[in-house]
Amino acid sequence: MLELLLTDARVATMDPAVAGPYGAIEAGAVGVRSGRVAYVGPAASAPPARHVEFLGGRWVTPALIDCHTHLVFAGDRAREFEARQNGATYEEIARAGGGILSTVRATREASLEDLVESAIGRLEALRRGGVATVEIKSGYGLTAGDEEKMLIAAGEAARAAKVRVKRTLLALHALPPEYRSDRAAYVRLVCDETIARVASAGLADAVDAFCEGIGFTLEETRAVFDAALKHGLKIKLHAEQLSDMKGARLAAAYGALSADHLEYIDEEGVAALAKAKTVAVLLPGAFYALKETTKPPVALFRKHGVAMALASDLNPGTSPMLSPSLAMSMGATLFGLTPEECLAGMTRNAARALGLDRECGVLKTGLAADIAIWPVDHPAELSYWIGHPGPDALFIAGAAVEEH
Ligand code: DI6
Ligand code: FE
């Protein structure tokens, strides 16, 4: 006996094993038992259930997954936005000690409680948009203790907002001011202390680094990857966002779950991602906010069969974006993804980018019952509306989320 059956639905399973666009099942149903999907298929052959909901032909999809955010932070960067609107560039602001470092100052000063509270608000905004799983990076603390504080805040906020979370240590995000004259010492601190502390406390699943001219070099990134692997953490990388540092190749060589941004990646880099089955995470919010013009090479990702995910990159500097719908709209309109690629980018491929492909991201028997019910007539609408308000209902591990 199922606990819940959502029936009289059109189901975009996003499961590649189901033939056709979106892995769609017309006149379909999804059944739930013990927080897992227990049936996906034609409504006519669904087993009996204690509760049955008739959806009147509405579309059901896997709940969305935002696989790249920096949503724990203090302060805001609205003044910096104003400076940029008056002509300053992101790089100029960063070199003048603003940018990421201004958020570092505010985040170090903030209490754990304040970080949790503001993060809950952002998580709830994403959740209203249909997001059940979020990745959250550190990177605004930079000392071992402050990075731990951020990751603890991420865990507590996710628990309070009842969303599934994956946490990523991004200690190589910016050079902290106290190490300005000794980069090597900072990288050593991260390798020898921060990673070990975070890993042994179970505060992160992966490490990431900002491999960039205004961030960290390939060699510095490599050192952190080596330390991360030693401590059993997975690898992710901010690569080729503002220039071609050949970071994606390095990430692929380390078997990274994902390489993210990738506006400046070349074909050799794309081929390396394909070979390593590393997911390309595209972040149109930062591209939009920075008014970039170089787009990620979507045609090359398709040609080489690199899975593309799409995420908000929610952060105070380059992507203050609280809407998964906007990420999908921008993925389509700015980067040229098809609506089906956009939805795959925030479901199936996002799950892969987090190492969660056996847990969520498609509607398939045995996976978590993370389900969104949308008031739309076609799944293309999820990328078509510019800022869709979100699903009518959202289930996370089989539990209905209240405000929907
Ligand atoms: N790339 C980005 O776009 C963000 N971090 C990164 O490595 C920016 C974060 C910020 O400006 O606060
Ligand atoms: Fe980012």
Tab-separated table of C-alpha atoms and ligand atoms in Angstrom:
chain	number	residue	atom	x	y	z
A	1	MET	CA	0.000	0.000	0.000
A	2	LEU	CA	1.391	3.413	-1.003
A	3	GLU	CA	1.146	6.276	1.469
A	4	LEU	CA	0.507	8.845	-1.244
A	5	LEU	CA	-0.377	8.722	-4.915
A	6	LEU	CA	-0.175	11.811	-7.110
A	7	THR	CA	-2.280	10.882	-10.087
A	8	ASP	CA	-4.023	12.315	-13.149
A	9	ALA	CA	-0.666	13.988	-13.742
A	10	ARG	CA	1.813	14.504	-16.494
A	11	VAL	CA	5.146	13.366	-15.145
A	12	ALA	CA	8.479	14.764	-16.369
A	13	THR	CA	10.567	11.998	-14.830
A	14	MET	CA	13.852	13.377	-16.297
A	15	ASP	CA	14.927	9.736	-16.246
A	16	PRO	CA	16.970	8.937	-19.392
A	17	ALA	CA	15.609	5.385	-19.203
A	18	VAL	CA	12.132	6.752	-20.028
A	19	ALA	CA	12.041	7.469	-23.762
A	20	GLY	CA	11.104	10.866	-25.152
A	21	PRO	CA	11.515	14.512	-24.126
A	22	TYR	CA	11.701	15.093	-20.360
A	23	GLY	CA	11.248	11.327	-19.858
A	24	ALA	CA	7.590	12.289	-19.800
A	25	ILE	CA	4.682	10.031	-18.915
A	26	GLU	CA	1.272	11.368	-19.970
A	27	ALA	CA	-1.672	10.241	-17.848
A	28	GLY	CA	0.889	9.326	-15.232
A	29	ALA	CA	1.208	8.938	-11.502
A	30	VAL	CA	3.886	9.028	-8.824
A	31	GLY	CA	3.589	6.983	-5.641
A	32	VAL	CA	5.370	7.581	-2.330
A	33	ARG	CA	6.212	5.278	0.562
A	34	SER	CA	8.588	5.927	3.488
A	35	GLY	CA	9.955	9.089	1.907
A	36	ARG	CA	10.941	7.315	-1.304
A	37	VAL	CA	9.408	7.124	-4.740
A	38	ALA	CA	7.602	3.764	-4.816
A	39	TYR	CA	5.826	4.036	-8.165
A	40	VAL	CA	6.277	6.030	-11.390
A	41	GLY	CA	4.210	5.069	-14.405
A	42	PRO	CA	0.791	5.139	-16.010
A	43	ALA	CA	-1.984	6.212	-13.655
A	44	ALA	CA	-4.034	3.233	-14.818
A	45	SER	CA	-1.610	0.686	-13.349
A	46	ALA	CA	-0.754	2.487	-10.100
A	47	PRO	CA	-1.073	0.448	-6.884
A	48	PRO	CA	-3.591	1.484	-4.181
A	49	ALA	CA	-2.668	4.297	-1.796
A	50	ARG	CA	-3.910	5.663	1.526
A	51	HIS	CA	-4.069	9.215	0.136
A	52	VAL	CA	-4.735	10.011	-3.501
A	53	GLU	CA	-4.349	13.461	-5.039
A	54	PHE	CA	-5.784	14.143	-8.476
A	55	LEU	CA	-3.687	16.761	-10.210
A	56	GLY	CA	-5.951	17.575	-13.146
A	57	GLY	CA	-3.172	17.111	-15.681
A	58	ARG	CA	-0.656	19.391	-13.950
A	59	TRP	CA	3.033	18.645	-14.489
A	60	VAL	CA	5.084	16.839	-11.878
A	61	THR	CA	8.895	17.058	-11.935
A	62	PRO	CA	11.723	16.092	-9.634
A	63	ALA	CA	12.149	18.890	-7.079
A	64	LEU	CA	14.847	21.303	-8.179
A	65	ILE	CA	18.448	21.146	-7.016
A	66	ASP	CA	20.602	24.278	-6.732
A	67	CYS	CA	24.075	22.751	-6.938
A	68	HIS	CA	26.213	25.903	-6.518
A	69	THR	CA	25.528	28.616	-3.943
A	70	HIS	CA	27.401	30.821	-1.505
A	71	LEU	CA	24.263	31.618	0.468
A	72	VAL	CA	25.776	31.856	3.945
A	73	PHE	CA	27.205	35.348	4.349
A	74	ALA	CA	26.765	38.557	6.327
A	75	GLY	CA	26.365	42.117	5.142
A	76	ASP	CA	25.448	43.065	1.648
A	77	ARG	CA	27.162	44.439	-1.417
A	78	ALA	CA	24.539	46.836	-2.655
A	79	ARG	CA	26.968	49.764	-2.383
A	80	GLU	CA	29.462	47.870	-4.495
A	81	PHE	CA	26.725	47.269	-7.033
A	82	GLU	CA	26.202	50.988	-7.067
A	83	ALA	CA	29.938	51.561	-7.701
A	84	ARG	CA	29.853	49.076	-10.550
A	85	GLN	CA	26.838	50.813	-12.030
A	86	ASN	CA	28.930	53.976	-11.871
A	87	GLY	CA	31.714	52.375	-13.891
A	88	ALA	CA	34.016	50.383	-11.548
A	89	THR	CA	34.772	46.791	-12.588
A	90	TYR	CA	34.514	43.679	-10.386
A	91	GLU	CA	38.287	43.189	-10.641
A	92	GLU	CA	39.051	46.808	-9.667
A	93	ILE	CA	36.803	46.532	-6.641
A	94	ALA	CA	38.413	43.207	-5.663
A	95	ARG	CA	41.947	44.623	-5.977
A	96	ALA	CA	40.960	47.624	-3.836
A	97	GLY	CA	40.054	45.289	-0.944
A	98	GLY	CA	36.352	45.315	-1.652
A	99	GLY	CA	34.470	42.512	-3.283
A	100	ILE	CA	34.789	39.159	-1.596
A	101	LEU	CA	36.933	40.653	1.201
A	102	SER	CA	34.220	43.039	2.336
A	103	THR	CA	31.924	40.046	2.797
A	104	VAL	CA	34.763	38.266	4.626
A	105	ARG	CA	34.965	41.132	7.138
A	106	ALA	CA	31.210	41.111	7.732
A	107	THR	CA	31.037	37.313	7.967
A	108	ARG	CA	33.881	37.083	10.478
A	109	GLU	CA	32.117	39.642	12.669
A	110	ALA	CA	28.732	37.941	12.440
A	111	SER	CA	27.515	35.515	15.087
A	112	LEU	CA	26.586	31.965	14.161
A	113	GLU	CA	22.952	32.816	14.939
A	114	ASP	CA	22.930	35.786	12.567
A	115	LEU	CA	24.463	33.711	9.776
A	116	VAL	CA	21.881	30.963	10.300
A	117	GLU	CA	18.985	33.389	10.331
A	118	SER	CA	19.886	35.186	7.119
A	119	ALA	CA	20.688	31.905	5.387
A	120	ILE	CA	17.269	30.493	6.328
A	121	GLY	CA	15.591	33.400	4.541
A	122	ARG	CA	17.559	32.709	1.356
A	123	LEU	CA	16.925	28.970	1.565
A	124	GLU	CA	13.207	29.606	1.955
A	125	ALA	CA	13.230	31.803	-1.142
A	126	LEU	CA	14.881	29.030	-3.156
A	127	ARG	CA	12.501	26.469	-1.686
A	128	ARG	CA	9.475	28.554	-2.674
A	129	GLY	CA	10.909	28.351	-6.186
A	130	GLY	CA	10.856	24.550	-6.033
A	131	VAL	CA	14.321	23.743	-4.669
A	132	ALA	CA	14.649	20.753	-2.312
A	133	THR	CA	18.438	20.314	-2.358
A	134	VAL	CA	21.062	23.029	-2.066
A	135	GLU	CA	24.827	23.072	-2.139
A	136	ILE	CA	26.341	25.730	0.121
A	137	LYS	CA	29.978	26.814	0.049
A	138	SER	CA	32.064	28.443	2.738
A	139	GLY	CA	34.675	30.955	1.621
A	140	TYR	CA	33.840	34.155	3.483
A	141	GLY	CA	35.552	33.130	6.736
A	142	LEU	CA	38.968	31.983	5.509
A	143	THR	CA	40.374	31.195	8.979
A	144	ALA	CA	39.803	27.571	9.969
A	145	GLY	CA	37.398	28.667	12.715
A	146	ASP	CA	35.420	31.056	10.552
A	147	GLU	CA	35.097	28.531	7.726
A	148	GLU	CA	33.826	26.024	10.289
A	149	LYS	CA	31.363	28.631	11.545
A	150	MET	CA	30.014	29.113	8.022
A	151	LEU	CA	29.657	25.381	7.404
A	152	ILE	CA	27.928	24.853	10.747
A	153	ALA	CA	25.583	27.722	9.865
A	154	ALA	CA	24.881	26.094	6.499
A	155	GLY	CA	23.938	22.824	8.195
A	156	GLU	CA	21.732	24.486	10.813
A	157	ALA	CA	19.971	26.702	8.283
A	158	ALA	CA	19.255	23.751	6.007
A	159	ARG	CA	17.891	21.750	8.913
A	160	ALA	CA	15.619	24.627	9.906
A	161	ALA	CA	14.448	25.157	6.311
A	162	LYS	CA	14.055	21.360	5.913
A	163	VAL	CA	16.071	21.212	2.711
A	164	ARG	CA	18.724	18.655	1.861
A	165	VAL	CA	22.179	20.225	1.877
A	166	LYS	CA	25.653	19.422	0.596
A	167	ARG	CA	28.430	21.556	2.000
A	168	THR	CA	31.640	22.552	0.279
A	169	LEU	CA	34.778	24.048	1.800
A	170	LEU	CA	35.922	26.985	-0.351
A	171	ALA	CA	38.866	28.204	1.708
A	172	LEU	CA	40.754	29.195	-1.453
A	173	HIS	CA	38.175	31.832	-2.314
A	174	ALA	CA	40.224	34.938	-1.584
A	175	LEU	CA	43.575	35.651	0.067
A	176	PRO	CA	42.762	36.856	3.585
A	177	PRO	CA	44.211	40.299	4.360
A	178	GLU	CA	46.409	38.954	7.180
A	179	TYR	CA	48.249	36.778	4.618
A	180	ARG	CA	48.610	39.444	1.940
A	181	SER	CA	52.400	39.240	2.023
A	182	ASP	CA	52.608	35.439	2.315
A	183	ARG	CA	50.325	33.556	-0.043
A	184	ALA	CA	52.198	30.316	0.478
A	185	ALA	CA	51.549	30.416	4.214
A	186	TYR	CA	47.813	30.759	3.611
A	187	VAL	CA	47.729	27.806	1.230
A	188	ARG	CA	49.713	25.789	3.809
A	189	LEU	CA	47.224	26.732	6.520
A	190	VAL	CA	44.355	25.528	4.340
A	191	CYS	CA	46.113	22.259	3.435
A	192	ASP	CA	47.489	21.476	6.878
A	193	GLU	CA	44.787	22.757	9.173
A	194	THR	CA	41.501	23.938	7.688
A	195	ILE	CA	40.862	20.875	5.524
A	196	ALA	CA	41.783	18.465	8.296
A	197	ARG	CA	39.537	20.192	10.834
A	198	VAL	CA	36.575	20.469	8.507
A	199	ALA	CA	36.911	16.897	7.268
A	200	SER	CA	37.302	15.337	10.702
A	201	ALA	CA	34.261	17.257	11.985
A	202	GLY	CA	32.255	16.061	8.976
A	203	LEU	CA	31.383	19.641	8.047
A	204	ALA	CA	31.891	19.354	4.288
A	205	ASP	CA	31.544	16.833	1.495
A	206	ALA	CA	33.852	18.534	-0.990
A	207	VAL	CA	36.433	21.249	-1.503
A	208	ASP	CA	36.309	23.961	-4.104
A	209	ALA	CA	38.733	26.744	-5.066
A	210	PHE	CA	38.546	29.984	-7.021
A	211	CYS	CA	41.197	29.251	-9.664
A	212	GLU	CA	41.527	32.647	-11.314
A	213	GLY	CA	43.839	35.618	-11.888
A	214	ILE	CA	42.204	37.420	-8.941
A	215	GLY	CA	41.932	34.130	-7.024
A	216	PHE	CA	44.420	31.256	-6.816
A	217	THR	CA	46.884	29.661	-9.229
A	218	LEU	CA	46.760	26.169	-10.663
A	219	GLU	CA	49.599	25.115	-8.357
A	220	GLU	CA	47.869	26.445	-5.249
A	221	THR	CA	44.673	24.728	-6.321
A	222	ARG	CA	46.536	21.464	-6.864
A	223	ALA	CA	47.959	21.570	-3.332
A	224	VAL	CA	44.485	21.957	-1.876
A	225	PHE	CA	43.095	19.149	-4.053
A	226	ASP	CA	45.850	16.820	-2.836
A	227	ALA	CA	45.032	17.612	0.783
A	228	ALA	CA	41.302	17.214	0.120
A	229	LEU	CA	41.709	13.759	-1.413
A	230	LYS	CA	43.859	12.712	1.525
A	231	HIS	CA	40.966	13.562	3.825
A	232	GLY	CA	38.320	11.869	1.705
A	233	LEU	CA	36.694	15.022	0.344
A	234	LYS	CA	35.344	15.327	-3.188
A	235	ILE	CA	36.596	17.938	-5.640
A	236	LYS	CA	34.826	20.877	-7.283
A	237	LEU	CA	36.339	23.952	-8.928
A	238	HIS	CA	35.484	27.507	-9.961
A	239	ALA	CA	37.240	27.303	-13.304
A	240	GLU	CA	37.598	29.544	-16.340
A	241	GLN	CA	35.129	32.153	-15.072
A	242	LEU	CA	37.050	35.272	-16.090
A	243	SER	CA	40.027	33.839	-18.003
A	244	ASP	CA	41.397	30.520	-19.286
A	245	MET	CA	43.534	29.239	-16.406
A	246	LYS	CA	43.264	25.592	-17.564
A	247	GLY	CA	41.549	24.845	-14.266
A	248	ALA	CA	38.936	22.545	-15.753
A	249	ARG	CA	41.681	20.217	-16.954
A	250	LEU	CA	43.135	20.102	-13.458
A	251	ALA	CA	39.717	19.425	-11.955
A	252	ALA	CA	39.133	16.613	-14.441
A	253	ALA	CA	42.522	15.099	-13.635
A	254	TYR	CA	41.430	14.928	-9.998
A	255	GLY	CA	38.119	13.266	-10.896
A	256	ALA	CA	36.131	16.326	-9.872
A	257	LEU	CA	32.376	16.088	-9.448
A	258	SER	CA	32.038	19.397	-11.269
A	259	ALA	CA	33.834	22.321	-12.826
A	260	ASP	CA	31.822	25.504	-12.528
A	261	HIS	CA	31.374	28.712	-14.590
A	262	LEU	CA	33.566	27.723	-17.604
A	263	GLU	CA	32.934	30.762	-19.807
A	264	TYR	CA	36.564	30.693	-20.996
A	265	ILE	CA	37.131	26.919	-21.271
A	266	ASP	CA	38.707	25.677	-24.533
A	267	GLU	CA	37.893	22.465	-26.394
A	268	GLU	CA	40.734	20.532	-24.802
A	269	GLY	CA	39.273	21.418	-21.418
A	270	VAL	CA	35.834	20.302	-22.516
A	271	ALA	CA	37.247	16.982	-23.735
A	272	ALA	CA	38.965	16.494	-20.376
A	273	LEU	CA	35.667	17.050	-18.544
A	274	ALA	CA	33.969	14.547	-20.842
A	275	LYS	CA	36.599	11.910	-20.205
A	276	ALA	CA	36.426	12.350	-16.430
A	277	LYS	CA	32.589	12.540	-16.460
A	278	THR	CA	32.904	15.827	-14.602
A	279	VAL	CA	29.712	17.909	-14.748
A	280	ALA	CA	29.874	21.415	-16.232
A	281	VAL	CA	27.949	23.709	-13.886
A	282	LEU	CA	26.796	26.827	-15.737
A	283	LEU	CA	26.073	29.972	-13.747
A	284	PRO	CA	24.256	32.554	-15.827
A	285	GLY	CA	23.500	34.777	-12.818
A	286	ALA	CA	27.156	35.810	-12.465
A	287	PHE	CA	27.491	36.189	-16.245
A	288	TYR	CA	24.444	38.453	-16.208
A	289	ALA	CA	25.411	40.528	-13.174
A	290	LEU	CA	28.984	41.059	-14.398
A	291	LYS	CA	27.677	41.910	-17.865
A	292	GLU	CA	30.045	39.335	-19.334
A	293	THR	CA	29.974	38.689	-23.041
A	294	THR	CA	31.967	35.457	-23.345
A	295	LYS	CA	29.526	32.579	-23.010
A	296	PRO	CA	30.301	29.023	-21.949
A	297	PRO	CA	30.720	26.854	-25.066
A	298	VAL	CA	27.434	24.992	-24.871
A	299	ALA	CA	27.859	23.536	-28.374
A	300	LEU	CA	31.192	21.983	-27.310
A	301	PHE	CA	29.657	20.510	-24.154
A	302	ARG	CA	26.980	18.916	-26.308
A	303	LYS	CA	29.480	17.693	-28.884
A	304	HIS	CA	31.637	15.996	-26.242
A	305	GLY	CA	28.712	14.744	-24.169
A	306	VAL	CA	29.507	16.759	-21.043
A	307	ALA	CA	26.529	16.861	-18.674
A	308	MET	CA	25.466	20.454	-17.996
A	309	ALA	CA	23.998	21.603	-14.699
A	310	LEU	CA	22.579	25.020	-13.993
A	311	ALA	CA	22.696	26.838	-10.649
A	312	SER	CA	21.979	30.197	-9.048
A	313	ASP	CA	25.530	30.841	-7.727
A	314	LEU	CA	23.589	32.774	-5.081
A	315	ASN	CA	26.218	35.094	-3.567
A	316	PRO	CA	26.313	38.724	-2.462
A	317	GLY	CA	28.796	39.895	-5.071
A	318	THR	CA	28.230	38.471	-8.501
A	319	SER	CA	24.873	36.714	-8.348
A	320	PRO	CA	22.399	37.925	-5.749
A	321	MET	CA	19.796	35.655	-7.308
A	322	LEU	CA	17.104	34.019	-5.212
A	323	SER	CA	15.124	32.336	-7.973
A	324	PRO	CA	15.752	28.994	-9.654
A	325	SER	CA	13.297	30.048	-12.341
A	326	LEU	CA	15.542	32.968	-13.213
A	327	ALA	CA	18.551	30.649	-13.433
A	328	MET	CA	16.621	28.506	-15.919
A	329	SER	CA	15.364	31.486	-17.896
A	330	MET	CA	18.889	32.884	-18.131
A	331	GLY	CA	20.328	29.480	-18.987
A	332	ALA	CA	17.958	29.359	-21.914
A	333	THR	CA	18.004	32.956	-23.092
A	334	LEU	CA	21.610	33.948	-22.325
A	335	PHE	CA	23.429	30.624	-22.827
A	336	GLY	CA	21.177	28.982	-25.425
A	337	LEU	CA	20.187	25.875	-23.489
A	338	THR	CA	16.947	24.189	-24.474
A	339	PRO	CA	14.183	24.178	-21.841
A	340	GLU	CA	14.777	20.450	-21.415
A	341	GLU	CA	18.494	21.059	-20.830
A	342	CYS	CA	17.608	23.753	-18.287
A	343	LEU	CA	15.358	21.404	-16.338
A	344	ALA	CA	17.923	18.589	-16.541
A	345	GLY	CA	20.461	21.168	-15.334
A	346	MET	CA	18.508	21.775	-12.147
A	347	THR	CA	17.515	18.160	-11.559
A	348	ARG	CA	19.395	15.146	-12.949
A	349	ASN	CA	22.695	16.823	-13.759
A	350	ALA	CA	22.683	18.953	-10.623
A	351	ALA	CA	22.353	15.745	-8.596
A	352	ARG	CA	25.392	14.360	-10.391
A	353	ALA	CA	27.337	17.546	-9.672
A	354	LEU	CA	26.758	16.841	-5.969
A	355	GLY	CA	27.368	13.099	-6.079
A	356	LEU	CA	23.654	12.615	-5.309
A	357	ASP	CA	22.583	10.831	-8.480
A	358	ARG	CA	21.589	7.710	-6.519
A	359	GLU	CA	19.509	9.856	-4.176
A	360	CYS	CA	17.575	12.441	-6.163
A	361	GLY	CA	17.352	14.391	-9.426
A	362	VAL	CA	15.041	12.061	-11.362
A	363	LEU	CA	11.659	10.528	-10.567
A	364	LYS	CA	12.430	6.871	-10.343
A	365	THR	CA	11.472	4.089	-7.952
A	366	GLY	CA	13.811	3.929	-4.976
A	367	LEU	CA	15.040	7.526	-5.015
A	368	ALA	CA	14.006	10.207	-2.515
A	369	ALA	CA	10.458	11.462	-3.009
A	370	ASP	CA	11.547	15.024	-3.851
A	371	ILE	CA	8.675	16.130	-6.046
A	372	ALA	CA	7.369	19.445	-7.418
A	373	ILE	CA	3.862	19.974	-8.814
A	374	TRP	CA	3.718	22.886	-11.241
A	375	PRO	CA	0.774	24.968	-12.458
A	376	VAL	CA	1.949	24.761	-16.073
A	377	ASP	CA	0.743	23.177	-19.306
A	378	HIS	CA	4.198	22.295	-20.578
A	379	PRO	CA	7.561	21.843	-18.836
A	380	ALA	CA	9.110	24.393	-21.229
A	381	GLU	CA	7.247	26.983	-19.170
A	382	LEU	CA	9.750	26.450	-16.361
A	383	SER	CA	12.389	28.206	-18.504
A	384	TYR	CA	9.940	30.408	-20.403
A	385	TRP	CA	8.596	32.462	-17.505
A	386	ILE	CA	11.096	35.098	-16.366
A	387	GLY	CA	10.830	34.579	-12.619
A	388	HIS	CA	8.118	31.945	-12.227
A	389	PRO	CA	6.831	32.068	-8.640
A	390	GLY	CA	7.295	28.335	-8.108
A	391	PRO	CA	5.380	25.099	-7.768
A	392	ASP	CA	1.925	24.622	-6.268
A	393	ALA	CA	3.330	21.921	-4.029
A	394	LEU	CA	6.733	20.631	-3.058
A	395	PHE	CA	7.602	17.356	-1.320
A	396	ILE	CA	11.017	16.759	0.198
A	397	ALA	CA	11.695	13.120	1.101
A	398	GLY	CA	7.959	12.545	0.860
A	399	ALA	CA	7.031	15.353	3.275
A	400	ALA	CA	4.900	18.225	1.970
A	401	VAL	CA	6.551	21.600	2.458
A	402	GLU	CA	4.086	23.828	4.198
A	403	GLU	CA	3.925	27.188	2.472
A	404	HIS	CA	3.130	25.614	-0.902
B	1	DI6	N1	33.194	33.427	-8.291
B	1	DI6	C1	32.095	34.190	-8.144
B	1	DI6	O1	31.431	34.625	-9.049
B	1	DI6	C2	31.827	34.332	-6.719
B	1	DI6	N2	32.893	33.593	-6.129
B	1	DI6	C3	33.658	33.103	-7.075
B	1	DI6	O2	34.634	32.426	-6.828
B	1	DI6	C4	31.849	35.730	-6.249
B	1	DI6	C5	31.697	35.816	-4.783
B	1	DI6	C6	31.630	37.224	-4.297
B	1	DI6	O3	31.886	38.183	-5.050
B	1	DI6	O4	31.311	37.386	-3.101
B	2	FE	FE	30.452	30.544	-7.185
